[in-house]
Amino acid sequence: MELINQLTATHMDLLELAHEKKHVLIQNDMPRLSQIVKEELVYLKRMEQLEQQRIEHMGAVTMTEWLQAHPEDVEAMRQLLQAIGKLKIINELNADLLEQSLQYLNWHLELLIPEADDFTYGQSALDRAHFNRNA
């Protein structure tokens, strides 16, 4: 089925982008990361369109039922599932890299910004102060 091949090609393109994203995250290249996120949206929209076409073409038939009736599509489906699996793995790695980056930034912010009690008078100072509005 041509739709499966198109879905596979789109997933493979997204996979290439995900690998680039991994390197961009490691290099901390935020402008390129922003571009990649925008590019990902284009691929995701394309996948959504292809998936809608697949549903319209196949109707209520599941992929398993389709493959039983169309054994010639088994290899194409296997390639699609492999691409999806690889994409899932790299996306999980990228999510971990983003999480580590956020933890690192939070750690630096905590070092640079002292606790509120360190640079304010605190409530006890306000309790002792007598403000005279009449003055």
CSV table of C-alpha atoms in Angstrom, one decimal:
chain,number,residue,atom,x,y,z
A,1,MET,CA,0.0,0.0,0.0
A,2,GLU,CA,1.4,3.3,-1.0
A,3,LEU,CA,0.1,5.1,2.1
A,4,ILE,CA,2.2,2.8,4.3
A,5,ASN,CA,5.3,3.7,2.2
A,6,GLN,CA,4.5,7.4,2.5
A,7,LEU,CA,4.0,7.0,6.3
A,8,THR,CA,7.4,5.2,6.5
A,9,ALA,CA,9.1,7.9,4.5
A,10,THR,CA,7.7,10.6,6.7
A,11,HIS,CA,8.7,8.8,9.8
A,12,MET,CA,12.2,8.3,8.4
A,13,ASP,CA,12.4,12.0,7.7
A,14,LEU,CA,11.3,12.8,11.2
A,15,LEU,CA,13.9,10.3,12.5
A,16,GLU,CA,16.7,12.1,10.7
A,17,LEU,CA,15.4,15.3,12.3
A,18,ALA,CA,15.3,13.7,15.7
A,19,HIS,CA,19.0,12.6,15.4
A,20,GLU,CA,19.9,16.2,14.4
A,21,LYS,CA,17.9,17.4,17.4
A,22,LYS,CA,20.0,15.2,19.7
A,23,HIS,CA,23.2,16.8,18.5
A,24,VAL,CA,21.7,20.3,18.7
A,25,LEU,CA,20.6,19.6,22.3
A,26,ILE,CA,24.1,18.4,23.2
A,27,GLN,CA,25.6,21.5,21.6
A,28,ASN,CA,23.1,23.7,23.2
A,29,ASP,CA,22.2,25.4,19.9
A,30,MET,CA,18.9,27.0,20.8
A,31,PRO,CA,18.2,28.8,17.6
A,32,ARG,CA,18.6,25.6,15.6
A,33,LEU,CA,16.5,23.7,18.1
A,34,SER,CA,13.7,26.2,17.6
A,35,GLN,CA,13.9,25.6,13.8
A,36,ILE,CA,13.8,21.9,14.3
A,37,VAL,CA,10.7,22.1,16.4
A,38,LYS,CA,9.0,24.1,13.7
A,39,GLU,CA,10.1,21.5,11.1
A,40,GLU,CA,8.8,18.7,13.3
A,41,LEU,CA,5.4,20.3,13.2
A,42,VAL,CA,5.3,20.1,9.4
A,43,TYR,CA,6.1,16.4,9.5
A,44,LEU,CA,3.6,15.7,12.2
A,45,LYS,CA,0.9,17.5,10.2
A,46,ARG,CA,1.9,15.4,7.2
A,47,MET,CA,1.7,12.2,9.2
A,48,GLU,CA,-1.8,13.2,10.5
A,49,GLN,CA,-3.0,13.7,6.9
A,50,LEU,CA,-1.6,10.4,5.8
A,51,GLU,CA,-3.1,8.6,8.7
A,52,GLN,CA,-6.5,10.1,7.9
A,53,GLN,CA,-6.1,8.9,4.3
A,54,ARG,CA,-5.2,5.5,5.6
A,55,ILE,CA,-8.4,5.4,7.7
A,56,GLU,CA,-10.5,6.6,4.8
A,57,HIS,CA,-9.0,3.9,2.6
A,58,MET,CA,-9.1,1.0,5.0
A,59,GLY,CA,-12.3,1.9,6.8
A,60,ALA,CA,-12.9,0.1,10.0
A,61,VAL,CA,-10.5,-2.7,9.2
A,62,THR,CA,-7.5,-3.0,11.6
A,63,MET,CA,-4.0,-3.2,10.3
A,64,THR,CA,-3.8,-6.9,11.3
A,65,GLU,CA,-6.9,-7.7,9.3
A,66,TRP,CA,-5.6,-5.6,6.4
A,67,LEU,CA,-2.3,-7.5,6.4
A,68,GLN,CA,-4.0,-10.8,6.4
A,69,ALA,CA,-6.0,-9.8,3.3
A,70,HIS,CA,-2.9,-8.1,1.7
A,71,PRO,CA,0.2,-10.1,2.5
A,72,GLU,CA,2.2,-8.0,0.0
A,73,ASP,CA,2.1,-5.1,2.4
A,74,VAL,CA,3.7,-7.0,5.3
A,75,GLU,CA,7.2,-5.9,4.5
A,76,ALA,CA,6.2,-2.2,4.1
A,77,MET,CA,4.4,-2.4,7.5
A,78,ARG,CA,7.5,-4.0,9.1
A,79,GLN,CA,9.6,-1.1,7.8
A,80,LEU,CA,7.0,1.4,9.2
A,81,LEU,CA,7.0,-0.3,12.6
A,82,GLN,CA,10.8,-0.3,12.7
A,83,ALA,CA,10.9,3.4,11.9
A,84,ILE,CA,8.3,4.1,14.6
A,85,GLY,CA,10.4,2.1,17.1
A,86,LYS,CA,13.6,3.9,16.3
A,87,LEU,CA,11.8,7.3,16.5
A,88,LYS,CA,10.4,6.4,19.9
A,89,ILE,CA,13.9,5.5,21.2
A,90,ILE,CA,15.5,8.7,19.9
A,91,ASN,CA,12.6,10.8,21.2
A,92,GLU,CA,13.0,9.3,24.7
A,93,LEU,CA,16.7,10.1,24.6
A,94,ASN,CA,16.0,13.7,23.5
A,95,ALA,CA,13.5,14.0,26.3
A,96,ASP,CA,16.1,12.9,28.8
A,97,LEU,CA,18.6,15.4,27.3
A,98,LEU,CA,16.1,18.2,27.7
A,99,GLU,CA,15.3,17.1,31.3
A,100,GLN,CA,19.0,17.1,32.1
A,101,SER,CA,19.5,20.5,30.5
A,102,LEU,CA,16.6,21.9,32.6
A,103,GLN,CA,18.0,20.4,35.8
A,104,TYR,CA,21.4,22.0,35.0
A,105,LEU,CA,19.8,25.4,34.4
A,106,ASN,CA,17.7,25.2,37.6
A,107,TRP,CA,20.9,24.3,39.5
A,108,HIS,CA,22.7,27.3,38.1
A,109,LEU,CA,19.7,29.6,38.8
A,110,GLU,CA,19.7,28.4,42.4
A,111,LEU,CA,23.4,29.3,42.7
A,112,LEU,CA,22.9,32.7,41.2
A,113,ILE,CA,19.7,33.8,42.9
A,114,PRO,CA,19.9,33.7,46.6
A,115,GLU,CA,16.9,32.7,48.7
A,116,ALA,CA,14.3,35.4,49.4
A,117,ASP,CA,15.3,35.6,53.1
A,118,ASP,CA,18.9,36.4,52.2
A,119,PHE,CA,18.1,39.7,50.6
A,120,THR,CA,14.9,41.0,52.2
A,121,TYR,CA,14.2,42.3,55.6
A,122,GLY,CA,11.7,39.5,56.2
A,123,GLN,CA,8.4,39.7,58.0
A,124,SER,CA,10.0,40.3,61.5
A,125,ALA,CA,11.5,43.6,60.3
A,126,LEU,CA,8.1,44.7,59.0
A,127,ASP,CA,6.5,43.7,62.3
A,128,ARG,CA,8.9,45.9,64.2
A,129,ALA,CA,8.6,48.9,61.9
A,130,HIS,CA,6.2,51.6,62.8
A,131,PHE,CA,4.9,53.5,59.9
A,132,ASN,CA,3.3,56.9,60.6
A,133,ARG,CA,1.3,58.0,57.6
A,134,ASN,CA,0.7,61.4,59.3
A,135,ALA,CA,4.3,62.4,59.0
